[in-house]
Amino acid sequence: MEKTGRIVKGVGGQYQVRYNDGKTEGASVRGIFRKDGLKPTVGDIVRCVPSGDQDIPWRIEHIEPRKTYLVRPPVANLDALVITLSAADPEPDLFLADKLITVCLVNGIEPLIILTKTDLAADASAVLDDYRQTGCRLLETAPHDTESLVVLRQWIAGRMVSFAGQSGVGKSTLLNRLFDAEMMPSGDLSAKLGRGRHTTRHVELFSIDGGFLADTPGFSQLELKDLGIDGDQLETGYPEIQSVSPNCRFTGCRHLGELGCAVPDSPIPEGRLERYRTFRKQLDSFDPYTGKTIRSK
């Protein structure tokens, strides 16, 4: 007998798999995966067979091809990422938002940018001005705004999603507003979200609205170079720059002030361009083989 399911948790080489029949049970892993350099990851769709062990009743025999895969935080098949910014308190970290957008677009993950605490700023919408040319879905919300929550839940439904953003922007509050009514009977998700994401030590999935919410550590500490993103790939995270770059005089223009670069004369927001240039210089000065900075540009 074989069963198919999704890995929802993995700690110490043991996994919890939520099967298509709705049950969640433990599973071990075959040694062949280690030999092939493949490690089961939370989010993986797997096929399992009985192990003969009452404590860990299943053994993972096969991992289905992954739609998306992130090394850090380690998660497979993530469909979408909700990037959370606050209009105020704390001041929005646009460098982090740009990094998260880049990670999404390079890896085929759909980003949504949501602005919280819009009641605390007179011109809250201006925070999103840098992102109106990106093609990313934008959403604003305030503490007593229910319409935005309806839109967000519709966007999340049936997907495997995660939330990311700097500390204090209201991710946990937003998640509890979205899902507390459904999650409170078990208490697991509400208790976990209430304790603060910074205490999370491993990736774990929770069932929501026909999909999964990935509770993931490490998004706010990520560095593009640690994810294998190089200078040439960076442009993928800036669609507005990517759309203008064919007009540059020379192929391979890095948009750092080269002769004939079309970017400075385009309507790309200055902040986005400056952050792109900061990241580009960092990535171009990093040697992935030695892990050291090789030159300044």
CSV table of N, CA and C in Angstrom, one decimal, residues 161-250:
chain,number,residue,atom,x,y,z
A,161,VAL,N,1.6,29.2,1.0
A,161,VAL,CA,2.1,30.6,1.2
A,161,VAL,C,2.9,30.8,2.4
A,162,SER,N,3.7,31.9,2.5
A,162,SER,CA,4.3,32.3,3.7
A,162,SER,C,4.3,33.8,3.8
A,163,PHE,N,4.5,34.3,5.0
A,163,PHE,CA,4.5,35.7,5.3
A,163,PHE,C,5.9,36.1,5.7
A,164,ALA,N,6.4,37.2,5.3
A,164,ALA,CA,7.7,37.7,5.6
A,164,ALA,C,7.7,39.2,5.8
A,165,GLY,N,8.7,39.7,6.5
A,165,GLY,CA,8.8,41.1,6.8
A,165,GLY,C,9.6,41.4,8.0
A,166,GLN,N,9.9,42.7,8.2
A,166,GLN,CA,10.7,43.0,9.4
A,166,GLN,C,9.9,42.8,10.7
A,167,SER,N,10.6,42.7,11.8
A,167,SER,CA,9.9,42.6,13.1
A,167,SER,C,9.1,43.8,13.4
A,168,GLY,N,7.9,43.6,13.9
A,168,GLY,CA,7.1,44.7,14.4
A,168,GLY,C,6.1,45.3,13.4
A,169,VAL,N,6.1,44.7,12.1
A,169,VAL,CA,5.2,45.2,11.1
A,169,VAL,C,3.7,44.7,11.3
A,170,GLY,N,3.5,43.7,12.1
A,170,GLY,CA,2.2,43.2,12.4
A,170,GLY,C,1.8,41.9,11.7
A,171,LYS,N,2.9,41.1,11.3
A,171,LYS,CA,2.6,39.8,10.7
A,171,LYS,C,1.7,38.9,11.5
A,172,SER,N,2.1,38.8,12.8
A,172,SER,CA,1.3,37.9,13.6
A,172,SER,C,-0.1,38.4,13.8
A,173,THR,N,-0.3,39.7,14.0
A,173,THR,CA,-1.6,40.3,14.2
A,173,THR,C,-2.4,40.0,13.0
A,174,LEU,N,-1.8,40.3,11.8
A,174,LEU,CA,-2.5,40.1,10.6
A,174,LEU,C,-3.0,38.6,10.4
A,175,LEU,N,-2.1,37.7,10.7
A,175,LEU,CA,-2.4,36.3,10.5
A,175,LEU,C,-3.5,35.8,11.5
A,176,ASN,N,-3.4,36.3,12.7
A,176,ASN,CA,-4.5,36.0,13.7
A,176,ASN,C,-5.8,36.6,13.3
A,177,ARG,N,-5.8,37.8,12.7
A,177,ARG,CA,-7.1,38.3,12.2
A,177,ARG,C,-7.6,37.5,11.0
A,178,LEU,N,-6.7,37.0,10.2
A,178,LEU,CA,-7.2,36.2,9.1
A,178,LEU,C,-7.7,34.8,9.5
A,179,PHE,N,-7.1,34.1,10.4
A,179,PHE,CA,-7.3,32.7,10.6
A,179,PHE,C,-7.7,32.3,12.0
A,180,ASP,N,-7.8,33.2,13.0
A,180,ASP,CA,-8.0,32.8,14.4
A,180,ASP,C,-9.3,32.0,14.5
A,181,ALA,N,-10.4,32.4,13.8
A,181,ALA,CA,-11.7,31.8,14.0
A,181,ALA,C,-11.6,30.3,13.7
A,182,GLU,N,-10.8,30.0,12.7
A,182,GLU,CA,-10.7,28.6,12.3
A,182,GLU,C,-9.7,27.8,13.1
A,183,MET,N,-8.6,28.5,13.5
A,183,MET,CA,-7.5,27.8,14.1
A,183,MET,C,-7.6,27.7,15.6
A,184,MET,N,-8.4,28.5,16.2
A,184,MET,CA,-8.5,28.5,17.7
A,184,MET,C,-8.9,27.2,18.3
A,185,PRO,N,-9.8,26.4,17.7
A,185,PRO,CA,-10.2,25.1,18.3
A,185,PRO,C,-9.0,24.2,18.6
A,186,SER,N,-8.0,24.2,17.7
A,186,SER,CA,-6.8,23.4,18.0
A,186,SER,C,-5.8,24.1,18.8
A,187,GLY,N,-5.8,25.5,18.6
A,187,GLY,CA,-4.9,26.3,19.3
A,187,GLY,C,-3.5,26.4,18.8
A,188,ASP,N,-3.1,25.4,18.0
A,188,ASP,CA,-1.7,25.3,17.6
A,188,ASP,C,-1.2,26.5,16.9
A,189,LEU,N,-1.9,26.9,15.8
A,189,LEU,CA,-1.4,28.0,15.0
A,189,LEU,C,-1.4,29.3,15.8
A,190,SER,N,-2.5,29.6,16.5
A,190,SER,CA,-2.6,30.8,17.2
A,190,SER,C,-1.6,31.0,18.2
A,191,ALA,N,-1.3,29.9,19.0
A,191,ALA,CA,-0.3,30.0,20.0
A,191,ALA,C,1.1,30.2,19.4
A,192,LYS,N,1.4,29.5,18.3
A,192,LYS,CA,2.7,29.7,17.6
A,192,LYS,C,2.9,31.1,17.1
A,193,LEU,N,1.8,31.6,16.4
A,193,LEU,CA,2.0,32.9,15.8
A,193,LEU,C,2.1,34.0,16.9
A,194,GLY,N,1.4,33.8,18.0
A,194,GLY,CA,1.4,34.7,19.1
A,194,GLY,C,2.7,34.9,19.8
A,195,ARG,N,3.6,33.9,19.7
A,195,ARG,CA,4.8,33.9,20.4
A,195,ARG,C,5.9,34.7,19.7
A,196,GLY,N,5.6,35.0,18.4
A,196,GLY,CA,6.6,35.8,17.7
A,196,GLY,C,7.4,34.9,16.7
A,197,ARG,N,7.5,35.3,15.5
A,197,ARG,CA,8.2,34.5,14.5
A,197,ARG,C,9.7,34.3,14.7
A,198,HIS,N,10.3,35.3,15.4
A,198,HIS,CA,11.7,35.2,15.6
A,198,HIS,C,12.1,34.0,16.5
A,199,THR,N,11.2,33.3,17.1
A,199,THR,CA,11.5,32.1,17.9
A,199,THR,C,11.4,30.9,17.1
A,200,THR,N,10.9,30.9,15.9
A,200,THR,CA,10.8,29.7,15.1
A,200,THR,C,12.2,29.2,14.7
A,201,ARG,N,12.3,27.9,14.8
A,201,ARG,CA,13.6,27.3,14.6
A,201,ARG,C,13.6,26.4,13.3
A,202,HIS,N,12.4,26.0,12.8
A,202,HIS,CA,12.3,25.1,11.7
A,202,HIS,C,11.0,25.5,10.9
A,203,VAL,N,11.0,25.1,9.7
A,203,VAL,CA,9.8,25.3,8.8
A,203,VAL,C,8.7,24.4,9.2
A,204,GLU,N,7.5,24.9,9.3
A,204,GLU,CA,6.4,24.0,9.6
A,204,GLU,C,5.2,24.5,8.8
A,205,LEU,N,4.3,23.6,8.3
A,205,LEU,CA,3.2,24.0,7.5
A,205,LEU,C,1.9,23.7,8.3
A,206,PHE,N,0.9,24.7,8.2
A,206,PHE,CA,-0.4,24.6,8.8
A,206,PHE,C,-1.4,24.6,7.7
A,207,SER,N,-2.4,23.8,7.8
A,207,SER,CA,-3.5,23.7,6.8
A,207,SER,C,-4.4,25.0,6.9
A,208,ILE,N,-4.6,25.6,5.8
A,208,ILE,CA,-5.5,26.8,5.8
A,208,ILE,C,-6.2,26.9,4.5
A,209,ASP,N,-7.5,27.1,4.5
A,209,ASP,CA,-8.3,27.5,3.3
A,209,ASP,C,-7.9,26.6,2.1
A,210,GLY,N,-7.8,25.3,2.3
A,210,GLY,CA,-7.5,24.4,1.2
A,210,GLY,C,-6.1,24.4,0.8
A,211,GLY,N,-5.2,25.2,1.5
A,211,GLY,CA,-3.8,25.2,1.2
A,211,GLY,C,-3.0,25.1,2.4
A,212,PHE,N,-1.8,25.7,2.5
A,212,PHE,CA,-0.9,25.6,3.6
A,212,PHE,C,-0.3,27.0,3.9
A,213,LEU,N,-0.1,27.3,5.1
A,213,LEU,CA,0.7,28.4,5.6
A,213,LEU,C,2.0,27.9,6.1
A,214,ALA,N,3.1,28.4,5.5
A,214,ALA,CA,4.4,28.0,5.9
A,214,ALA,C,5.0,28.9,7.0
A,215,ASP,N,5.2,28.4,8.2
A,215,ASP,CA,5.8,29.2,9.2
A,215,ASP,C,7.3,29.0,9.1
A,216,THR,N,8.0,30.1,8.6
A,216,THR,CA,9.4,29.9,8.2
A,216,THR,C,10.3,30.9,8.9
A,217,PRO,N,11.4,30.4,9.5
A,217,PRO,CA,12.4,31.3,10.0
A,217,PRO,C,13.4,31.8,9.0
A,218,GLY,N,14.0,32.9,9.2
A,218,GLY,CA,15.1,33.3,8.4
A,218,GLY,C,14.9,34.3,7.2
A,219,PHE,N,13.6,34.6,6.9
A,219,PHE,CA,13.5,35.4,5.7
A,219,PHE,C,14.0,36.8,6.0
A,220,SER,N,13.9,37.3,7.2
A,220,SER,CA,14.3,38.7,7.4
A,220,SER,C,15.9,38.8,7.5
A,221,GLN,N,16.6,37.7,7.7
A,221,GLN,CA,18.0,37.7,7.8
A,221,GLN,C,18.7,37.3,6.5
A,222,LEU,N,17.9,37.0,5.4
A,222,LEU,CA,18.5,36.4,4.2
A,222,LEU,C,19.4,37.4,3.5
A,223,GLU,N,20.4,36.9,2.8
A,223,GLU,CA,21.3,37.7,1.9
A,223,GLU,C,21.2,37.1,0.6
A,224,LEU,N,21.1,37.9,-0.5
A,224,LEU,CA,21.0,37.4,-1.8
A,224,LEU,C,22.1,36.4,-2.2
A,225,LYS,N,23.3,36.8,-1.8
A,225,LYS,CA,24.4,35.9,-2.2
A,225,LYS,C,24.3,34.5,-1.6
A,226,ASP,N,23.7,34.4,-0.4
A,226,ASP,CA,23.6,33.2,0.3
A,226,ASP,C,22.6,32.2,-0.4
A,227,LEU,N,21.8,32.8,-1.3
A,227,LEU,CA,20.8,32.1,-2.0
A,227,LEU,C,21.2,31.8,-3.4
A,228,GLY,N,22.5,32.1,-3.7
A,228,GLY,CA,23.1,31.8,-5.0
A,228,GLY,C,22.7,32.8,-6.1
A,229,ILE,N,22.1,33.9,-5.7
A,229,ILE,CA,21.7,34.9,-6.7
A,229,ILE,C,22.9,35.8,-7.0
A,230,ASP,N,23.2,35.9,-8.3
A,230,ASP,CA,24.3,36.7,-8.7
A,230,ASP,C,23.9,38.0,-9.3
A,231,GLY,N,24.8,38.8,-9.7
A,231,GLY,CA,24.5,40.2,-10.2
A,231,GLY,C,23.6,40.1,-11.5
A,232,ASP,N,23.9,39.2,-12.4
A,232,ASP,CA,23.1,39.1,-13.6
A,232,ASP,C,21.6,38.7,-13.3
A,233,GLN,N,21.4,37.9,-12.3
A,233,GLN,CA,20.1,37.5,-11.9
A,233,GLN,C,19.3,38.6,-11.2
A,234,LEU,N,20.0,39.5,-10.6
A,234,LEU,CA,19.4,40.5,-9.8
A,234,LEU,C,18.3,41.3,-10.6
A,235,GLU,N,18.6,41.5,-11.8
A,235,GLU,CA,17.7,42.3,-12.7
A,235,GLU,C,16.3,41.7,-12.7
A,236,THR,N,16.2,40.3,-12.6
A,236,THR,CA,14.9,39.6,-12.6
A,236,THR,C,14.0,40.1,-11.4
A,237,GLY,N,14.6,40.6,-10.3
A,237,GLY,CA,13.9,41.1,-9.2
A,237,GLY,C,13.5,42.5,-9.4
A,238,TYR,N,13.8,43.1,-10.5
A,238,TYR,CA,13.5,44.5,-10.8
A,238,TYR,C,12.9,44.6,-12.2
A,239,PRO,N,11.6,44.1,-12.3
A,239,PRO,CA,11.0,44.1,-13.6
A,239,PRO,C,11.0,45.4,-14.4
A,240,GLU,N,10.9,46.5,-13.6
A,240,GLU,CA,10.8,47.8,-14.3
A,240,GLU,C,12.2,48.1,-14.9
A,241,ILE,N,13.3,47.7,-14.3
A,241,ILE,CA,14.6,47.8,-14.9
A,241,ILE,C,14.8,46.9,-16.1
A,242,GLN,N,14.3,45.6,-15.9
A,242,GLN,CA,14.4,44.6,-16.9
A,242,GLN,C,13.7,45.0,-18.2
A,243,SER,N,12.5,45.8,-18.1
A,243,SER,CA,11.8,46.2,-19.3
A,243,SER,C,12.5,47.3,-20.0
A,244,VAL,N,13.4,48.0,-19.3
A,244,VAL,CA,14.1,49.2,-20.0
A,244,VAL,C,15.4,48.7,-20.5
A,245,SER,N,16.0,47.7,-20.0
A,245,SER,CA,17.4,47.4,-20.3
A,245,SER,C,17.6,47.0,-21.8
A,246,PRO,N,16.6,46.5,-22.6
A,246,PRO,CA,16.9,46.3,-24.0
A,246,PRO,C,17.2,47.6,-24.7
A,247,ASN,N,16.9,48.8,-24.1
A,247,ASN,CA,17.2,50.1,-24.8
A,247,ASN,C,18.6,50.6,-24.5
A,248,CYS,N,19.3,49.9,-23.6
A,248,CYS,CA,20.7,50.3,-23.3
A,248,CYS,C,21.6,50.1,-24.5
A,249,ARG,N,22.6,50.9,-24.6
A,249,ARG,CA,23.4,50.9,-25.8
A,249,ARG,C,24.2,49.6,-26.0
A,250,PHE,N,24.7,49.1,-24.8
A,250,PHE,CA,25.5,47.9,-24.9
A,250,PHE,C,24.9,46.7,-24.1
